[in-house]
Tab-separated table of C-alpha atoms in Angstrom:
chain	number	residue	atom	x	y	z
A	512	GLY	CA	103.853	85.991	106.187
A	513	ALA	CA	100.349	84.292	105.798
A	514	VAL	CA	100.313	84.908	101.881
A	515	VAL	CA	97.755	82.998	99.861
A	516	SER	CA	97.846	82.742	95.895
A	517	GLN	CA	95.668	81.973	93.400
A	518	HIS	CA	96.071	80.950	89.992
A	519	PRO	CA	94.817	81.887	87.464
A	520	SER	CA	94.009	85.326	88.119
A	521	TRP	CA	91.579	85.588	85.272
A	522	VAL	CA	90.507	82.940	82.993
A	523	ILE	CA	87.785	83.127	80.069
A	524	CYS	CA	86.453	79.621	78.870
A	525	LYS	CA	83.685	78.449	76.335
A	526	SER	CA	80.701	77.305	77.488
A	527	GLY	CA	80.385	73.456	78.542
A	528	THR	CA	84.291	73.556	79.564
A	529	SER	CA	85.689	72.778	82.852
A	530	VAL	CA	87.707	75.427	84.757
A	531	LYS	CA	90.399	74.666	87.436
A	532	ILE	CA	91.175	77.036	90.221
A	533	GLU	CA	94.139	76.672	92.347
A	534	CYS	CA	94.642	78.281	95.952
A	535	ARG	CA	98.051	78.008	97.618
A	536	SER	CA	99.345	79.019	101.134
A	537	LEU	CA	102.651	80.177	100.240
A	538	ASP	CA	104.104	80.199	103.632
A	539	PHE	CA	102.120	78.362	106.069
A	540	GLN	CA	100.054	75.075	106.507
A	541	ALA	CA	96.517	74.989	106.083
A	542	THR	CA	94.157	72.294	107.399
A	543	THR	CA	91.089	74.221	106.174
A	544	MET	CA	90.644	76.248	102.997
A	545	PHE	CA	87.678	78.053	101.973
A	546	TRP	CA	85.965	78.950	98.995
A	547	TYR	CA	83.779	81.961	98.357
A	548	ARG	CA	81.949	83.714	95.257
A	549	GLN	CA	81.455	87.249	94.976
A	550	PHE	CA	79.030	88.763	92.436
A	551	PRO	CA	79.689	92.519	91.495
A	552	LYS	CA	78.885	94.819	94.347
A	553	GLN	CA	78.274	92.284	96.610
A	554	SER	CA	79.510	90.875	99.421
A	555	LEU	CA	81.163	87.316	99.782
A	556	MET	CA	79.268	84.228	99.660
A	557	LEU	CA	80.725	80.946	101.284
A	558	MET	CA	80.672	78.097	98.939
A	559	ALA	CA	82.533	75.430	100.826
A	560	THR	CA	84.627	74.789	103.263
A	561	SER	CA	87.837	72.297	102.146
A	562	ASN	CA	89.546	70.176	104.831
A	563	GLU	CA	92.894	68.516	103.823
A	564	GLY	CA	92.596	64.636	103.366
A	565	SER	CA	88.523	64.601	103.574
A	566	LYS	CA	85.689	66.074	101.578
A	567	ALA	CA	84.460	69.443	101.329
A	568	THR	CA	81.061	70.406	103.158
A	569	TYR	CA	78.951	72.510	100.838
A	570	GLU	CA	76.887	75.380	101.641
A	571	GLN	CA	73.113	74.890	101.174
A	572	GLY	CA	72.355	75.965	97.428
A	573	VAL	CA	75.906	75.054	96.215
A	574	GLU	CA	76.001	72.237	93.413
A	575	LYS	CA	79.060	69.890	94.757
A	576	ASP	CA	79.015	68.146	91.503
A	577	LYS	CA	79.601	71.182	89.683
A	578	PHE	CA	81.784	73.094	92.068
A	579	LEU	CA	84.493	70.083	92.507
A	580	ILE	CA	86.782	70.937	95.204
A	581	ASN	CA	89.910	68.992	96.213
A	582	HIS	CA	92.110	69.548	99.398
A	583	ALA	CA	95.080	66.771	98.528
A	584	SER	CA	97.659	68.715	100.715
A	585	LEU	CA	98.135	71.196	103.418
A	586	THR	CA	99.007	74.103	101.104
A	587	LEU	CA	96.939	73.723	98.323
A	588	SER	CA	93.065	73.431	97.537
A	589	THR	CA	91.527	73.175	93.998
A	590	LEU	CA	88.001	74.272	92.790
A	591	THR	CA	86.811	72.772	89.177
A	592	VAL	CA	83.867	74.337	87.972
A	593	THR	CA	82.386	71.706	85.784
A	594	SER	CA	80.654	72.351	82.418
A	595	ALA	CA	80.966	76.147	82.818
A	596	HIS	CA	77.496	78.216	82.053
A	597	PRO	CA	77.422	82.071	81.310
A	598	GLU	CA	76.012	82.268	84.978
A	599	ASP	CA	78.806	80.783	86.630
A	600	SER	CA	80.825	83.760	85.545
A	601	SER	CA	82.069	85.529	88.932
A	602	PHE	CA	84.856	86.221	91.334
A	603	TYR	CA	85.920	83.322	93.433
A	604	ILE	CA	87.982	83.830	96.134
A	605	CYS	CA	89.821	81.179	98.411
A	606	SER	CA	91.179	81.805	102.059
A	607	ALA	CA	93.103	79.423	104.114
A	608	ARG	CA	93.220	78.948	107.807
A	609	PRO	CA	96.587	78.664	109.498
A	610	LEU	CA	97.335	75.306	111.163
A	611	ALA	CA	99.177	77.182	114.129
A	612	GLY	CA	100.141	80.508	114.876
A	613	ALA	CA	97.066	82.420	114.670
A	614	SER	CA	93.563	83.601	116.034
A	615	TYR	CA	90.613	81.108	115.897
A	616	ASN	CA	89.396	80.685	112.869
A	617	GLU	CA	91.401	83.888	111.495
A	618	GLN	CA	91.451	83.444	107.436
A	619	PHE	CA	93.977	84.952	105.037
A	620	PHE	CA	92.466	85.767	101.525
A	621	GLY	CA	93.877	85.064	97.929
A	622	PRO	CA	93.820	87.451	95.414
A	623	GLY	CA	90.760	86.246	93.547
A	624	THR	CA	90.281	84.646	90.267
A	625	ARG	CA	87.496	86.283	87.817
A	626	LEU	CA	85.974	83.775	85.867
A	627	THR	CA	84.294	84.645	82.642
A	628	VAL	CA	82.342	81.660	80.698
A	629	LEU	CA	81.361	82.887	77.039
B	230	LYS	CA	70.765	82.680	111.616
B	231	GLN	CA	73.829	85.540	112.015
B	232	GLU	CA	73.130	88.263	110.110
B	233	VAL	CA	75.528	91.207	109.763
B	234	THR	CA	74.695	94.723	108.412
B	235	GLN	CA	76.818	97.410	107.541
B	236	ILE	CA	75.837	101.328	107.368
B	237	PRO	CA	76.360	103.121	105.353
B	238	ALA	CA	76.278	101.367	102.185
B	239	ALA	CA	78.355	103.738	100.807
B	240	LEU	CA	80.285	106.974	102.061
B	241	SER	CA	82.340	109.845	100.361
B	242	VAL	CA	84.028	112.503	102.298
B	243	PRO	CA	86.762	114.990	101.915
B	244	GLU	CA	90.476	114.044	102.621
B	245	GLY	CA	91.426	114.799	105.964
B	246	GLU	CA	88.503	114.115	107.698
B	247	ASN	CA	87.927	111.558	110.714
B	248	LEU	CA	85.259	108.849	109.901
B	249	VAL	CA	83.102	105.992	111.298
B	250	LEU	CA	81.911	102.717	109.571
B	251	ASN	CA	79.498	100.425	111.235
B	252	CYS	CA	78.736	96.974	111.657
B	253	SER	CA	75.956	95.310	113.284
B	254	PHE	CA	75.328	91.575	114.070
B	255	THR	CA	72.519	90.075	115.476
B	256	ASP	CA	73.937	87.124	117.301
B	257	SER	CA	76.267	88.050	119.912
B	258	ALA	CA	77.723	84.723	120.389
B	259	ILE	CA	80.650	85.501	118.475
B	260	TYR	CA	84.412	84.104	118.796
B	261	ASN	CA	85.767	86.969	116.770
B	262	LEU	CA	85.100	89.862	114.460
B	263	GLN	CA	87.275	91.195	111.554
B	264	TRP	CA	87.697	93.956	109.609
B	265	PHE	CA	88.770	93.810	105.779
B	266	ARG	CA	89.569	95.985	102.962
B	267	GLN	CA	88.823	95.145	99.033
B	268	ASP	CA	89.891	97.117	96.331
B	269	PRO	CA	88.016	96.672	93.106
B	270	GLY	CA	88.835	93.175	91.539
B	271	LYS	CA	90.834	91.954	94.470
B	272	GLY	CA	90.862	89.666	97.230
B	273	LEU	CA	90.572	90.602	100.802
B	274	THR	CA	93.323	92.446	103.111
B	275	SER	CA	92.683	91.994	106.878
B	276	LEU	CA	93.005	95.180	108.751
B	277	LEU	CA	92.173	94.270	112.312
B	278	LEU	CA	90.758	91.128	114.171
B	279	ILE	CA	88.935	91.655	117.414
B	280	GLN	CA	88.546	88.367	119.727
B	281	SER	CA	85.283	88.321	121.751
B	282	SER	CA	87.054	89.163	125.000
B	283	GLN	CA	88.401	92.150	123.609
B	284	ARG	CA	87.019	95.842	123.191
B	285	GLU	CA	89.269	97.399	120.724
B	286	GLN	CA	91.954	97.026	118.511
B	287	THR	CA	94.220	99.582	117.000
B	288	SER	CA	96.414	99.538	113.719
B	289	GLY	CA	97.921	103.154	112.715
B	290	ARG	CA	95.576	105.173	111.716
B	291	LEU	CA	92.618	102.382	112.356
B	292	ASN	CA	90.872	101.420	115.327
B	293	ALA	CA	88.173	98.794	115.683
B	294	SER	CA	85.850	98.630	118.574
B	295	LEU	CA	83.687	95.881	119.556
B	296	ASP	CA	80.514	95.744	121.863
B	297	LYS	CA	79.515	92.363	121.830
B	298	SER	CA	76.183	92.850	124.345
B	299	SER	CA	74.876	95.291	121.838
B	300	GLY	CA	76.065	93.417	118.525
B	301	ARG	CA	77.960	96.286	117.320
B	302	SER	CA	81.433	97.139	115.860
B	303	THR	CA	82.689	100.279	114.483
B	304	LEU	CA	85.754	101.240	112.596
B	305	TYR	CA	87.558	104.371	113.022
B	306	ILE	CA	89.820	106.067	110.310
B	307	ALA	CA	91.630	108.786	111.204
B	308	ALA	CA	92.983	111.679	108.912
B	309	SER	CA	91.178	109.858	105.888
B	310	GLN	CA	93.575	109.792	102.690
B	311	PRO	CA	92.673	109.387	99.127
B	312	GLY	CA	94.477	105.665	99.506
B	313	ASP	CA	92.097	104.852	101.799
B	314	SER	CA	89.122	104.392	99.068
B	315	ALA	CA	87.808	101.003	99.033
B	316	THR	CA	85.321	98.673	100.003
B	317	TYR	CA	85.570	97.902	103.907
B	318	LEU	CA	84.078	94.614	104.961
B	319	CYS	CA	83.476	93.064	108.516
B	320	ALA	CA	82.791	89.695	109.299
B	321	VAL	CA	82.037	87.684	112.326
B	322	VAL	CA	82.848	83.991	113.585
B	323	ILE	CA	79.986	82.284	114.980
B	324	GLN	CA	80.705	80.447	118.021
B	325	GLY	CA	80.601	76.614	117.451
B	326	ALA	CA	81.272	77.468	113.866
B	327	GLN	CA	84.276	77.656	111.498
B	328	LYS	CA	83.252	80.208	108.813
B	329	LEU	CA	83.121	83.811	108.597
B	330	VAL	CA	79.734	85.786	107.955
B	331	PHE	CA	80.060	88.599	106.002
B	332	GLY	CA	78.412	92.208	105.956
B	333	GLN	CA	77.754	93.707	102.424
B	334	GLY	CA	80.678	96.176	103.074
B	335	THR	CA	80.932	99.996	102.775
B	336	ARG	CA	81.959	101.740	99.718
B	337	LEU	CA	84.301	104.414	101.235
B	338	THR	CA	85.571	107.201	98.697
B	339	ILE	CA	88.178	109.628	99.837
B	340	ASN	CA	87.914	112.962	97.716
B	341	PRO	CA	91.511	114.585	97.148
């Protein structure tokens, strides 16, 4: 149980285009999902917290107009990188916190999406 | 501001050895602490979660301890195997907040 999927697993795009990444909780409902970014050989950096049906809360220094987050249902959150540039190339990981049946703030992580912007 | 530190940054040991990974945090007001495993290019796999009221948790060859007052946790791996090679991350949840604060990780290599 508690499986989180991400799609796509990797994507290559041209500079200036937008890319959408999906995060799904497959066997549980999640009121809250989190988006992280990870640079090579570094730890995870929280980008934003996404609550179903409301606006995402962005961490300091993260541009909300560049990284659009939508959490339209209890099983799906999307991250759209708008007008992507090479410096946006990174590994993006989402996590989901179950609505019930888990420890406080126990999060289950997706497999990640590798974004490369040419 | 909560800061999480993991020592060592990298560790290489022969197969079969028992080993300890260390995690320290600056603010003892935490809800829980989690240990994760990350394989190269992959997401995170949760290994153990210790609530703030607990002292330790065990799963198979893994044992995690928590000393909240001193701001420390250890992950003990018994009888290490090459398949244990990965990066191990610890993370804490601060009281009153939702988010996980991660350490930088320990890159573990088990040599056959």
